[in-house]
Short mmCIF file of C-alpha atoms and ligand atoms in Angstrom, two decimals:
data_model
loop_
_atom_site.label_atom_id
_atom_site.label_comp_id
_atom_site.label_asym_id
_atom_site.label_seq_id
_atom_site.Cartn_x
_atom_site.Cartn_y
_atom_site.Cartn_z
CA UNK B 1 -44.24 38.61 -14.30
CA UNK B 2 -41.44 41.05 -13.99
CA UNK B 3 -41.06 43.13 -17.04
CA UNK B 4 -37.53 43.59 -18.30
CA UNK B 5 -36.39 47.06 -19.19
CA UNK B 6 -33.06 47.29 -21.06
CA UNK B 7 -30.71 50.41 -21.16
CA UNK B 8 -28.03 51.38 -23.52
CA UNK B 9 -25.90 54.39 -23.65
CA UNK B 10 -28.57 56.41 -25.56
CA UNK B 11 -31.83 54.15 -25.37
CA UNK B 12 -34.23 52.78 -23.09
CA UNK B 13 -36.24 49.46 -24.13
CA UNK B 14 -39.48 49.44 -22.16
CA UNK B 15 -42.99 48.31 -22.00
CA UNK B 16 -45.46 50.16 -24.40
CA UNK B 17 -47.36 53.21 -23.36
CA UNK B 18 -50.61 54.54 -24.68
CA UNK B 19 -48.78 57.64 -25.97
CA UNK B 20 -46.73 55.38 -28.28
CA UNK B 21 -49.67 54.19 -30.25
CA UNK B 22 -50.37 57.19 -32.48
CA UNK B 23 -46.50 57.57 -33.11
CA UNK B 24 -46.25 53.87 -33.98
CA UNK B 25 -49.40 54.41 -36.39
CA UNK B 26 -47.50 57.12 -38.15
CA UNK B 27 -44.44 54.84 -38.53
CA UNK B 28 -46.55 52.09 -39.87
CA UNK B 29 -48.21 54.54 -42.52
CA UNK B 30 -44.93 55.70 -43.77
CA UNK B 31 -44.30 54.20 -47.23
CA UNK B 32 -40.58 54.30 -46.87
CA UNK B 33 -40.48 52.44 -43.58
CA UNK B 34 -43.03 49.92 -44.89
CA UNK B 35 -41.23 49.47 -48.30
CA UNK B 36 -40.39 45.82 -47.53
CA UNK B 37 -43.81 44.92 -46.02
CA UNK B 38 -46.83 44.00 -48.12
CA UNK B 39 -48.53 47.37 -47.40
CA UNK B 40 -48.62 50.37 -44.95
CA UNK B 41 -50.94 49.83 -42.07
CA UNK B 42 -53.96 51.95 -41.03
CA UNK B 43 -54.38 53.15 -37.35
CA UNK B 44 -56.38 49.99 -36.46
CA UNK B 45 -53.85 47.59 -37.78
CA UNK B 46 -50.98 49.35 -36.21
CA UNK B 47 -52.57 49.44 -32.80
CA UNK B 48 -53.23 45.77 -33.14
CA UNK B 49 -49.46 45.17 -33.42
CA UNK B 50 -48.61 47.52 -30.58
CA UNK B 51 -51.13 45.74 -28.56
CA UNK B 52 -49.77 42.37 -29.37
CA UNK B 53 -46.21 43.63 -28.41
CA UNK B 54 -47.51 44.95 -25.09
CA UNK B 55 -49.35 41.73 -24.21
CA UNK B 56 -46.43 39.58 -25.23
CA UNK B 57 -44.17 41.66 -22.91
CA UNK B 58 -46.75 41.47 -20.10
CA UNK B 59 -46.94 37.71 -20.50
CA UNK B 60 -43.27 36.99 -20.87
CA UNK B 61 -41.31 40.01 -19.47
CA UNK B 62 -39.66 40.54 -22.75
CA UNK B 63 -40.60 41.08 -26.46
CA UNK B 64 -40.44 43.75 -29.06
CA UNK B 65 -39.86 46.71 -26.62
CA UNK B 66 -40.97 50.12 -27.22
CA UNK B 67 -37.73 51.90 -27.77
CA UNK B 68 -37.00 55.55 -26.63
CA UNK B 69 -34.29 58.05 -26.70
CA UNK B 70 -33.23 58.57 -23.04
CA UNK B 71 -32.37 62.23 -23.54
CA UNK B 72 -35.54 63.34 -25.04
CA UNK B 73 -38.01 60.71 -23.99
CA UNK B 74 -39.03 60.33 -27.58
CA UNK B 75 -40.51 56.99 -28.74
CA UNK B 76 -38.74 55.79 -31.87
CA UNK B 77 -40.17 52.35 -32.75
CA UNK B 78 -39.44 49.01 -31.39
CA UNK B 79 -36.47 46.66 -31.11
CA UNK B 80 -36.36 43.23 -29.42
CA UNK B 81 -37.19 39.59 -29.34
CA UNK B 82 -40.19 37.79 -30.56
CA UNK B 83 -41.52 34.24 -31.19
CA UNK B 84 -42.85 34.41 -34.79
CA UNK B 85 -46.54 33.47 -34.96
CA UNK B 86 -46.26 32.19 -38.46
CA UNK B 87 -45.02 28.70 -38.87
CA UNK B 88 -41.59 29.00 -40.48
CA UNK B 89 -39.11 26.36 -41.49
CA UNK B 90 -37.06 27.28 -38.41
CA UNK B 91 -39.90 27.25 -35.90
CA UNK B 92 -39.91 27.24 -32.88
CA UNK B 93 -37.48 29.98 -32.68
CA UNK B 94 -36.85 33.42 -31.09
CA UNK B 95 -36.23 36.29 -33.59
CA UNK B 96 -34.50 39.60 -33.14
CA UNK B 97 -36.21 42.51 -34.88
CA UNK B 98 -36.61 46.30 -35.37
CA UNK B 99 -38.68 49.08 -36.89
CA UNK B 100 -37.86 52.66 -36.43
CA UNK B 101 -39.29 55.96 -37.54
CA UNK B 102 -37.40 57.21 -40.62
CA UNK B 103 -36.13 60.32 -38.86
CA UNK B 104 -34.16 57.92 -36.64
CA UNK B 105 -32.32 55.90 -39.21
CA UNK B 106 -28.58 56.28 -39.91
CA UNK B 107 -27.76 57.02 -36.19
CA UNK B 108 -26.91 53.44 -35.09
CA UNK B 109 -29.96 53.23 -32.82
CA UNK B 110 -31.30 49.90 -34.06
CA UNK B 111 -27.99 48.22 -33.69
CA UNK B 112 -27.38 49.59 -30.31
CA UNK B 113 -30.68 48.39 -28.90
CA UNK B 114 -30.40 45.16 -30.66
CA UNK B 115 -26.97 44.45 -29.18
CA UNK B 116 -28.55 44.81 -25.67
CA UNK B 117 -31.53 42.55 -26.70
CA UNK B 118 -29.06 40.01 -27.96
CA UNK B 119 -27.19 40.00 -24.70
CA UNK B 120 -30.40 39.57 -22.85
CA UNK B 121 -31.27 36.74 -25.04
CA UNK B 122 -28.24 34.90 -24.19
CA UNK B 123 -27.28 35.88 -20.71
CA UNK B 124 -30.89 36.18 -19.12
CA UNK B 125 -33.07 33.93 -21.27
CA UNK B 126 -30.14 31.51 -21.88
CA UNK B 127 -31.19 30.85 -25.38
CA UNK B 128 -28.86 28.90 -27.46
CA UNK B 129 -29.59 30.63 -30.83
CA UNK B 130 -31.44 33.70 -32.08
CA UNK B 131 -32.48 34.15 -35.61
CA UNK B 132 -33.48 37.07 -37.89
CA UNK B 133 -35.16 37.20 -41.28
CA UNK B 134 -36.26 39.56 -43.81
CA UNK B 135 -37.36 39.98 -47.49
CA UNK B 136 -34.12 39.56 -49.77
CA UNK B 137 -34.25 43.16 -50.98
CA UNK B 138 -34.23 44.67 -47.38
CA UNK B 139 -30.50 45.10 -47.26
CA UNK B 140 -30.73 47.84 -44.47
CA UNK B 141 -32.19 45.22 -42.08
CA UNK B 142 -29.51 42.74 -43.17
CA UNK B 143 -26.85 45.27 -42.50
CA UNK B 144 -28.06 45.45 -38.73
CA UNK B 145 -27.94 41.70 -38.61
CA UNK B 146 -24.34 41.64 -39.88
CA UNK B 147 -23.32 44.31 -37.47
CA UNK B 148 -24.69 42.18 -34.62
CA UNK B 149 -22.73 39.29 -35.76
CA UNK B 150 -25.48 37.18 -37.17
CA UNK B 151 -24.48 35.09 -40.22
CA UNK B 152 -26.41 34.44 -43.37
CA UNK B 153 -27.32 30.79 -43.41
CA UNK B 154 -28.19 30.96 -47.14
CA UNK B 155 -31.32 28.87 -46.27
CA UNK B 156 -33.74 31.33 -47.92
CA UNK B 157 -37.38 30.58 -47.43
CA UNK B 158 -40.81 31.65 -48.64
CA UNK B 159 -42.71 33.45 -45.79
CA UNK B 160 -45.91 31.63 -45.40
CA UNK B 161 -47.98 34.73 -44.65
CA UNK B 162 -47.34 35.99 -48.23
CA UNK B 163 -48.71 34.45 -51.43
CA UNK B 164 -46.25 32.17 -53.43
CA UNK B 165 -44.43 34.24 -56.02
CA UNK B 166 -45.19 37.55 -54.29
CA UNK B 167 -42.24 40.10 -54.83
CA UNK B 168 -41.54 40.10 -51.07
CA UNK B 169 -42.09 36.44 -50.18
CA UNK B 170 -38.34 35.14 -50.44
CA UNK B 171 -36.73 35.78 -47.02
CA UNK B 172 -33.17 35.59 -46.00
CA UNK B 173 -32.40 33.70 -42.70
CA UNK B 174 -29.60 34.99 -40.37
CA UNK B 175 -28.49 33.31 -37.20
CA UNK B 176 -26.26 33.49 -34.31
CA UNK B 177 -25.51 30.90 -31.64
CA UNK B 178 -24.51 31.60 -28.04
CA UNK B 179 -21.03 30.49 -28.61
CA UNK B 180 -20.58 32.45 -31.69
CA UNK B 181 -21.84 35.59 -29.78
CA UNK B 182 -19.46 34.81 -26.92
CA UNK B 183 -16.55 34.38 -29.44
CA UNK B 184 -17.50 37.72 -31.20
CA UNK B 185 -17.42 39.50 -27.75
CA UNK B 186 -20.01 41.83 -29.00
C1 COA U 1 -33.92 48.30 -40.55
C2 COA U 1 -33.67 49.64 -39.90
C3 COA U 1 -33.97 49.42 -38.20
C4 COA U 1 -32.19 49.90 -39.88
O1 COA U 1 -31.93 51.13 -39.27
P1 COA U 1 -30.44 51.89 -39.48
O2 COA U 1 -30.52 53.22 -38.73
O3 COA U 1 -29.89 51.82 -40.84
O4 COA U 1 -29.59 50.90 -38.54
P2 COA U 1 -28.36 51.06 -37.44
O5 COA U 1 -29.06 51.50 -36.17
O6 COA U 1 -27.65 49.90 -37.41
O7 COA U 1 -27.66 52.39 -37.87
C5 COA U 1 -26.64 52.23 -38.88
C6 COA U 1 -26.29 53.51 -39.63
O8 COA U 1 -26.20 54.69 -38.69
C7 COA U 1 -24.81 55.30 -38.88
N1 COA U 1 -24.44 55.90 -37.50
C8 COA U 1 -24.59 57.23 -37.23
N2 COA U 1 -24.28 57.36 -36.05
C9 COA U 1 -23.85 56.17 -35.41
C10 COA U 1 -23.39 55.73 -34.06
N3 COA U 1 -23.35 56.75 -33.16
N4 COA U 1 -23.29 54.53 -33.94
C11 COA U 1 -23.44 53.68 -34.79
N5 COA U 1 -23.85 53.95 -36.12
C12 COA U 1 -24.18 55.23 -36.43
C13 COA U 1 -24.00 54.19 -39.35
O9 COA U 1 -22.91 54.76 -40.05
C14 COA U 1 -25.04 53.48 -40.39
O10 COA U 1 -25.12 54.30 -41.32
P3 COA U 1 -25.45 53.78 -42.98
O11 COA U 1 -26.67 53.22 -43.05
O12 COA U 1 -25.32 55.08 -43.84
O13 COA U 1 -24.28 52.82 -43.22
C15 COA U 1 -34.42 50.76 -40.43
O14 COA U 1 -34.13 50.81 -41.66
C16 COA U 1 -36.01 50.43 -40.34
O15 COA U 1 -36.62 50.77 -39.34
N6 COA U 1 -36.59 50.00 -41.54
C17 COA U 1 -37.94 49.65 -41.62
C18 COA U 1 -38.44 48.35 -40.91
C19 COA U 1 -37.78 47.32 -41.36
O16 COA U 1 -37.50 47.03 -42.54
N7 COA U 1 -37.52 46.44 -40.26
C20 COA U 1 -36.87 45.14 -40.62
C21 COA U 1 -37.94 44.14 -41.11
S1 COA U 1 -37.45 42.48 -40.98
#
């Protein structure tokens, strides 16, 4: 399986490396980064996600890529595409997602990387549609979705991995089709 690497003006989206794991664990233990997740993660839980991302990329050639700044070589988190494991009302689907170290927010990195991932999903994977979802209160993530041209379907759903009635369980669902993406010229 050939592993895809994506490049943007400032960033490289690549396969995970062992050195990324401790930095990713720091990211996942940060209360601000994890504000919209049920709880921060410990090293073991964080490594399991990094490992899952790495294996997914190994098997398919694409996924939630480790993202680094080209100029410094610094790992800043992940951006990319994934097939959610949980059974969602929209499954099967390919989602676009992101999680960056707090120091690297507010610089346009998530949108820059995700724009390239979206291009890959339509031009190389030839998907017809890409979705994204997050808890209702995560407006920062929704702003990235909107910058990319995804639209709110207003088909909110309860995430099956969270207990019913949990403060974070209601999720918004955003989508973009290939023809919408082509029309936007993004
Ligand atoms: C969601 C998340 C990736 C968004 O990061 P972000 O940095 O706000 O998103 P972008 O990369 O689109 O950056 C946009 C911001 O960078 C600013 N910016 C600065 N330089 C820029 C540049 N050269 N180009 C574009 N934007 C730039 C924009 O003005 C905007 O600022 P604003 O937030 O004050 O409006 C980040 O908050 C995060 O990792 N959150 C925790 C994990 C999470 O919730 N993930 C989603 C779960 S579903």
